[in-house]
Short mmCIF file of C-alpha atoms in Angstrom, two decimals:
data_model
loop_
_atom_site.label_atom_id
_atom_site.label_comp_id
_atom_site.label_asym_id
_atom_site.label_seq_id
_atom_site.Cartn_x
_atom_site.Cartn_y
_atom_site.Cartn_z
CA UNK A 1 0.00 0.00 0.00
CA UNK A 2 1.67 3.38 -0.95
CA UNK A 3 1.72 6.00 1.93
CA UNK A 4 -0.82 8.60 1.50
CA UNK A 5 1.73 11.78 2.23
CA UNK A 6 3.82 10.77 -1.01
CA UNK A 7 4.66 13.98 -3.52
CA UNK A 8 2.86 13.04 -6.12
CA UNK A 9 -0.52 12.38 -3.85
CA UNK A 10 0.00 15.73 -2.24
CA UNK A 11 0.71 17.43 -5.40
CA UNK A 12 -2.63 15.88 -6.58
CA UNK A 13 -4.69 17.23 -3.30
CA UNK A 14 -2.33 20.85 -3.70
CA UNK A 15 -4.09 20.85 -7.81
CA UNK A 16 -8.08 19.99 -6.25
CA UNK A 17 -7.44 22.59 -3.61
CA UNK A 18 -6.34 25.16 -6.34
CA UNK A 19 -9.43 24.71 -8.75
CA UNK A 20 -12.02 23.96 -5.60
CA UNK A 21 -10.51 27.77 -4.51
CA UNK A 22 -11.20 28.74 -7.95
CA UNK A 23 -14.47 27.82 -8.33
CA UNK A 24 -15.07 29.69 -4.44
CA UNK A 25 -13.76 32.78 -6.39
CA UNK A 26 -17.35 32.58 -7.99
CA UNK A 27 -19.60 32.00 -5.41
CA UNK A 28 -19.51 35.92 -4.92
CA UNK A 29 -20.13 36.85 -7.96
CA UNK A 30 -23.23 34.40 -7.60
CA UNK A 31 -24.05 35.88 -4.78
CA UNK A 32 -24.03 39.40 -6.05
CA UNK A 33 -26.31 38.63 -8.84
CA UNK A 34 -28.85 36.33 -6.93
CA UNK A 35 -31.62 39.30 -5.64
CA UNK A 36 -32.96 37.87 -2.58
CA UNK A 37 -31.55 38.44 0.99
CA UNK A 38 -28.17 36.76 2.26
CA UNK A 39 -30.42 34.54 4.89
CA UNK A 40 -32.55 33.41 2.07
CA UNK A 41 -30.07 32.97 -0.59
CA UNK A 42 -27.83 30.37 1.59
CA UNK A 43 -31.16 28.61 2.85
CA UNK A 44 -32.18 28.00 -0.97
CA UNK A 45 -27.85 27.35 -1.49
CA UNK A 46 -27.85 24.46 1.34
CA UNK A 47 -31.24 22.90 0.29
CA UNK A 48 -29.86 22.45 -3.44
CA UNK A 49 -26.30 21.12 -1.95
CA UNK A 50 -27.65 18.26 0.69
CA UNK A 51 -30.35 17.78 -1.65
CA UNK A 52 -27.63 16.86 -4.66
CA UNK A 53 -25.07 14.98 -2.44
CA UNK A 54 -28.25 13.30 -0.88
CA UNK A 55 -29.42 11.97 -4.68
CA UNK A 56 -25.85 10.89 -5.20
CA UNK A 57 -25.51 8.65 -2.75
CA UNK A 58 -28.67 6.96 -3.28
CA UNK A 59 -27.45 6.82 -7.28
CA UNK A 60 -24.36 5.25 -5.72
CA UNK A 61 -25.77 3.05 -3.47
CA UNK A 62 -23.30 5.07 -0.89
CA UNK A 63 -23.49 4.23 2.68
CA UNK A 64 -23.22 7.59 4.55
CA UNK A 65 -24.57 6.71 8.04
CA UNK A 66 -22.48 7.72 10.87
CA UNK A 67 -22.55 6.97 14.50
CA UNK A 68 -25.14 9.65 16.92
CA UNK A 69 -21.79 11.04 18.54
CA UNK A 70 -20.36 11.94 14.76
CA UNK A 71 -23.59 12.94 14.02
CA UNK A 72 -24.34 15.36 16.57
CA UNK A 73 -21.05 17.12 16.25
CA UNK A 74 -21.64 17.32 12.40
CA UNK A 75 -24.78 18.72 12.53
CA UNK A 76 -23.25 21.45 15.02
CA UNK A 77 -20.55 22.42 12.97
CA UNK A 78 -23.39 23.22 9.83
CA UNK A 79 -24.54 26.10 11.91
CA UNK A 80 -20.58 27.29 11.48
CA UNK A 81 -21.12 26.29 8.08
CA UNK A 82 -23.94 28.67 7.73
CA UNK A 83 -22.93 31.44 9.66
CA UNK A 84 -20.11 31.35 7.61
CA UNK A 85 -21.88 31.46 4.58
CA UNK A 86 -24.66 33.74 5.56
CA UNK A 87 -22.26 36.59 6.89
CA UNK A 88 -20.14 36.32 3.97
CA UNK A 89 -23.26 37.36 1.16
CA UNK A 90 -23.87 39.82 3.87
CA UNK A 91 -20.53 41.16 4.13
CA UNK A 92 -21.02 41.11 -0.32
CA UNK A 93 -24.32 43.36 0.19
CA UNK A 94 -23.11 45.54 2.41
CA UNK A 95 -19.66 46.58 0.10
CA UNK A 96 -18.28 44.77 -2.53
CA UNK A 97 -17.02 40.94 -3.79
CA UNK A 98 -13.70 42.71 -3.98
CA UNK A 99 -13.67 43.75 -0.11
CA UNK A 100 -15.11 40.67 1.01
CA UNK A 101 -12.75 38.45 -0.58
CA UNK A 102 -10.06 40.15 0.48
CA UNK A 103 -11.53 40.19 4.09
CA UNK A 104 -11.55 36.79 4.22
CA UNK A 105 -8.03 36.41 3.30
CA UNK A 106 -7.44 36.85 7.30
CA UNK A 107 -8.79 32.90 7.25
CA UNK A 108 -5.16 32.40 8.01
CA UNK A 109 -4.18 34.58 10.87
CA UNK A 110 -7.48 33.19 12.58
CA UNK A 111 -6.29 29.72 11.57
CA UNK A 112 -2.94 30.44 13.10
CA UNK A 113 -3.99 30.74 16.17
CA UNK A 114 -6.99 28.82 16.17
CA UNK A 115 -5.72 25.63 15.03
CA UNK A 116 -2.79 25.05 17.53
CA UNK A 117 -5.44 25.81 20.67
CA UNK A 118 -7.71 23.43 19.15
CA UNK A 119 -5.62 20.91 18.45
CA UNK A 120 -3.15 21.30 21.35
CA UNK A 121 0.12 21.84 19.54
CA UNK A 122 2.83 24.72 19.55
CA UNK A 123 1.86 27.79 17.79
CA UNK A 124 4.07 28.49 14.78
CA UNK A 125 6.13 31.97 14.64
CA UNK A 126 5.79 31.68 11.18
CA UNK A 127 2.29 31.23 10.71
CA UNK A 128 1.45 34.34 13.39
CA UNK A 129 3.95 36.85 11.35
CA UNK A 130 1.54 35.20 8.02
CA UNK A 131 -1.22 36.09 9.86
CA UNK A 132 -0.02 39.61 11.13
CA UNK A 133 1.15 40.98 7.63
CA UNK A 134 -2.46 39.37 6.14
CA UNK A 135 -4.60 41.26 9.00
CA UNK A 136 -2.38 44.28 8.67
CA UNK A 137 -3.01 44.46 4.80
CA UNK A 138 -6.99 44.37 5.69
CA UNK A 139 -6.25 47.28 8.49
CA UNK A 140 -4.80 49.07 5.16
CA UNK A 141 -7.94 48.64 3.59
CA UNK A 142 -9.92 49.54 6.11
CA UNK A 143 -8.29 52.51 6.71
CA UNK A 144 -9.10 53.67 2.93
CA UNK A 145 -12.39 52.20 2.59
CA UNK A 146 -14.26 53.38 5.40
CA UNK A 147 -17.34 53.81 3.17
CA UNK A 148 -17.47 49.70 3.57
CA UNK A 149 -16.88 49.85 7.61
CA UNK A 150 -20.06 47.45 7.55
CA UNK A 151 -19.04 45.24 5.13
CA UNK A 152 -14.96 44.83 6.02
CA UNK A 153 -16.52 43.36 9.64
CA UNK A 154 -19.12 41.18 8.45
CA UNK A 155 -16.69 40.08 6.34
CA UNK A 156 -13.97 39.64 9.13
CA UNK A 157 -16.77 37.12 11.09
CA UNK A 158 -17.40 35.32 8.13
CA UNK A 159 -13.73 34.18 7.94
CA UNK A 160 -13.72 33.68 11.75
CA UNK A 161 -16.60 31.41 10.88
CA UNK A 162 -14.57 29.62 8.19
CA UNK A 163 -11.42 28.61 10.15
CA UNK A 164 -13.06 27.49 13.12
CA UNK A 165 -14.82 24.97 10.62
CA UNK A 166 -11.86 23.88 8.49
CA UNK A 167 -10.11 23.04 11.75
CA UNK A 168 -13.00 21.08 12.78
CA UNK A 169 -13.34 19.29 9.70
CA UNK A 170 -9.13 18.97 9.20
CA UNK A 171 -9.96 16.40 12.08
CA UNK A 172 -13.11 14.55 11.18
CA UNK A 173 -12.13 13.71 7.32
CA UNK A 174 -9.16 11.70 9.17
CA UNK A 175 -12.32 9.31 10.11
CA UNK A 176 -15.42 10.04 7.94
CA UNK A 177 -15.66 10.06 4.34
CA UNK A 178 -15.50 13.75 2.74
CA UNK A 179 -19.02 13.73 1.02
CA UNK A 180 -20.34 12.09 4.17
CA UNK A 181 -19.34 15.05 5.87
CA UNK A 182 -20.12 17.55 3.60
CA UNK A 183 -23.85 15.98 3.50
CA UNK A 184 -24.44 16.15 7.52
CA UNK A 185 -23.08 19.69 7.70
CA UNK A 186 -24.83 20.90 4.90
CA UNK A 187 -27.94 19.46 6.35
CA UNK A 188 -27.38 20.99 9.75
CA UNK A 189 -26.82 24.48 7.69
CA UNK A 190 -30.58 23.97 6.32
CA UNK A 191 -32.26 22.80 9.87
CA UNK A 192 -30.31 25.68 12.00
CA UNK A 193 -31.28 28.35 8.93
CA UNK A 194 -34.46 27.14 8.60
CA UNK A 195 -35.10 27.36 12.27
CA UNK A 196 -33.50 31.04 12.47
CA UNK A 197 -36.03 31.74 9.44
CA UNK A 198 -39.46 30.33 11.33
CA UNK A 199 -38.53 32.28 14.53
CA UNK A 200 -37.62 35.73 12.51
CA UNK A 201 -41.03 35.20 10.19
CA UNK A 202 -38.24 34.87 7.22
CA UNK A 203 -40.43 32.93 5.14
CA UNK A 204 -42.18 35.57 3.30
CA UNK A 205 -42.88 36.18 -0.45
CA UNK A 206 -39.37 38.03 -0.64
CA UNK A 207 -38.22 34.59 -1.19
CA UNK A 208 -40.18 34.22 -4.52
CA UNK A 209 -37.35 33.39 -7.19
CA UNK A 210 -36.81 35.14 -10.45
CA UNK A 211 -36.35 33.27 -13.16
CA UNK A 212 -32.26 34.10 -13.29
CA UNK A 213 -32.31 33.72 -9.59
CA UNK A 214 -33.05 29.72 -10.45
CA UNK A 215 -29.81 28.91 -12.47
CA UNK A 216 -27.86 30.83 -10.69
CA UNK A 217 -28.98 29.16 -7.25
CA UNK A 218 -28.57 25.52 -9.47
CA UNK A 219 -24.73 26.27 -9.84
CA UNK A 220 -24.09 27.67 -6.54
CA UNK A 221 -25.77 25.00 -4.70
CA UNK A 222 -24.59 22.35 -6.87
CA UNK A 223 -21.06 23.30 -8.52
CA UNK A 224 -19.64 25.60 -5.93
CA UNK A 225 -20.86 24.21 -2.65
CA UNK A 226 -21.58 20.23 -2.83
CA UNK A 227 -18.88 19.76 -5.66
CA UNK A 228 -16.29 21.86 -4.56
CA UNK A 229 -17.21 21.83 -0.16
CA UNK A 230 -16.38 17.65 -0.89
CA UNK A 231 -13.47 18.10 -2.67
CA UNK A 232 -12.14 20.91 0.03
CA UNK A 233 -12.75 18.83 3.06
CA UNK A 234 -11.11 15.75 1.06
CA UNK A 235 -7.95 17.53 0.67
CA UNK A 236 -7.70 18.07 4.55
CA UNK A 237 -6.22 14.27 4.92
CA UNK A 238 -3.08 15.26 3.72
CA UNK A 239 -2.93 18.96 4.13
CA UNK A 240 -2.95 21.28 7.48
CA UNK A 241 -5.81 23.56 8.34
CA UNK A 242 -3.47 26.53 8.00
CA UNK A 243 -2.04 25.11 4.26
CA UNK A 244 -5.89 24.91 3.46
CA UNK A 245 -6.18 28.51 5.03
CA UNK A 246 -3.29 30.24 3.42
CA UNK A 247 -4.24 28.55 -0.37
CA UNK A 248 -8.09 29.91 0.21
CA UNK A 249 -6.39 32.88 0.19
CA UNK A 250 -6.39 32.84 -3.42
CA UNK A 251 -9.68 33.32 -3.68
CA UNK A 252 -9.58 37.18 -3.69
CA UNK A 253 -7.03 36.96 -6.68
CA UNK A 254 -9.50 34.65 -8.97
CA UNK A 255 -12.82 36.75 -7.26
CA UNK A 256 -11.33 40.14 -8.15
CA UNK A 257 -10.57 39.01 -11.34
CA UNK A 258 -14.18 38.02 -12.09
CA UNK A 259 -15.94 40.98 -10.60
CA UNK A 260 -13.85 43.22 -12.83
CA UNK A 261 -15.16 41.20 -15.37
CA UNK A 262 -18.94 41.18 -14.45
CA UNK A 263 -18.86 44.19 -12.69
CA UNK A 264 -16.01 46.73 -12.87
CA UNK A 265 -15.35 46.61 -9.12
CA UNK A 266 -11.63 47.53 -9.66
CA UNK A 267 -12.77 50.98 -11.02
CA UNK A 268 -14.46 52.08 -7.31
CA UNK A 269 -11.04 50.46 -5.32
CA UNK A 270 -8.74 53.12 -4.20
CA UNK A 271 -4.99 52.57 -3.90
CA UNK A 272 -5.42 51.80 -0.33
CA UNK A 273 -7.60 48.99 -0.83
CA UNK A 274 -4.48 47.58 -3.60
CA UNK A 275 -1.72 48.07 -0.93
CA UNK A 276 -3.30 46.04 1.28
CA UNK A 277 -4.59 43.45 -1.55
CA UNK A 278 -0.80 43.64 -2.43
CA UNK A 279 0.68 42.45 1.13
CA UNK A 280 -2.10 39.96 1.24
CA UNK A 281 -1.43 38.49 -1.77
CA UNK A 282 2.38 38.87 -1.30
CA UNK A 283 2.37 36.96 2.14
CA UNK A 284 0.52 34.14 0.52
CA UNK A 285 2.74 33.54 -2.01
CA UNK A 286 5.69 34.17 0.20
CA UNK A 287 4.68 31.48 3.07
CA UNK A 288 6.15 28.77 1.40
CA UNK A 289 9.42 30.00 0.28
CA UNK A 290 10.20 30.80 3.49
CA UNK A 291 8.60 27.58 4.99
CA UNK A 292 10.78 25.65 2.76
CA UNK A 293 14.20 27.62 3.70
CA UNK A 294 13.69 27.04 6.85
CA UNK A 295 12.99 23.26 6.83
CA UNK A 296 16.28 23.65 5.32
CA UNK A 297 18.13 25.55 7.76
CA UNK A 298 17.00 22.94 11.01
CA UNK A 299 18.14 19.57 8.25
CA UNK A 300 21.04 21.10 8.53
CA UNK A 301 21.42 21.26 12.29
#
């Protein structure tokens, strides 16, 4: 049996991670152009996702039942899941897919110094100075783009939201199957949302879908969150919460990219707001030189 941590397997999970980041890059402009409310649009967005995975299994005669204690702690981490979800088409509303992307670039400083508490290990300096230059490029931004004070926080939860579940989930793909967990979570999303919806009165005629608002749910629930939330957790048995972390920051580089493209976003950014995207971008790419020479440095000890 070949080990699982060999090159060319974690080269393989490095190239899903890559296009599954790609193909987050597009969930905001999705959730720009989707008209209903951020609550409503991840509701609809979870039903399509559990619903898919659910019709899959049955088509694959896939056994996805998991013991109550897996269950239970599944089903809690779907409210993450949502939060997550729901702040970050929020966070979209409330400025722009440029600013939220780039707000949730500080996944990794979050993951940082999340993941060691959680999982009881050393904290890296490394991984902390990552994290400080990433939260110090969104300070940059915020400094410049006040108008989107609003925005730049709800954004800011939303990737508090996201590393507390990748950590969570870096741990349970080491024993559950990746669609298995993607199903239960995505499930829990639609009960805890749902719930939040009957208490708040949410489900009101506002929820009525336009015609566009259809397709466009079809490929976010389907493509970019069943597809592409399996094939992120799956990647988590070889690779550390904070790899996962600091490659998700490439999302603002492939989001950007798109919203010039559907929208012209770039035109309303000031060069505050690209200082920041700069050192953000800059760190990421950065983090694994430096990882790498200093691997180096302690063989050499």
């Amino acid at each position: 049996m070949v080990a699982q941590n060999t090159p060319s397997t974690l080269n393989k999970n490095l190239i899903i991670l890559h296009f599954t980041v790609f193909v987050w890059g597009f969930t905001g402009i999705l959730g720009a152009l989707i008209s209903i409310s951020a609550v409503q649009l991840v509701w609809f967005r979870v039903l399509i996702a559990f619903v898919s995975l659910f019709l899959y299994f049955k088509f694959n005669k896939t056994d996805f039942k998991v013991d109550k204690k897996s269950l239970i702690k599944l089903v809690l981490t779907g409210a993450i899941v949502g939060g997550h979800w729901i702040l970050f088409f929020a966070a979209i509303k409330l400025s722009t897919v440029a600013v939220t992307l780039v707000c949730l670039s500080s996944i990794t400083l979050f993951t940082a110094i999340f993941e060691p508490l959680i999982n009881k290990k050393s904290i890296s300096k490394l991984e902390i100075l990552a994290g400080l230059l990433i939260i110090t490029g969104i300070v940059l931004i915020f400094k410049f783009e006040s108008r989107y004070t609003k925005g730049i926080i709800t954004g800011l939860a939303s990737a508090v939201c996201a590393s507390l579940f990748s950590i969570i989930n870096s741990r349970q793909v080491q024993k559950i199957q990746a669609p298995v967990i993607a199903f239960y979570e995505l499930s829990g999303a639609f009960v805890w949302i749902s719930i939040y919806l009957f208490i708040t009165s949410g489900y009101t005629r506002a929820m009525l879908l336009k015609p566009a608002d259809i397709g466009y749910l079809v490929l976010l629930g389907t493509v970019c969150t069943s597809l592409a939330y399996v094939a992120g957790v799956s990647v988590m048995r070889e690779l550390s919460a904070f790899r996962v972390a600091l490659i998700t920051n490439l999302e603002p580089v492939y989001g950007i990219i798109m919203s010039f493209i559907f929208f012209g976003d770039i035109n309303k950014m000031t060069l505050g707001f690209w200082g920041g995207a700069v050192l953000i971008l800059s760190t990421i790419f950065l983090y694994p030189v430096a990882q790498k020479q200093i691997t180096r440095r302690k063989n050499r000890v």
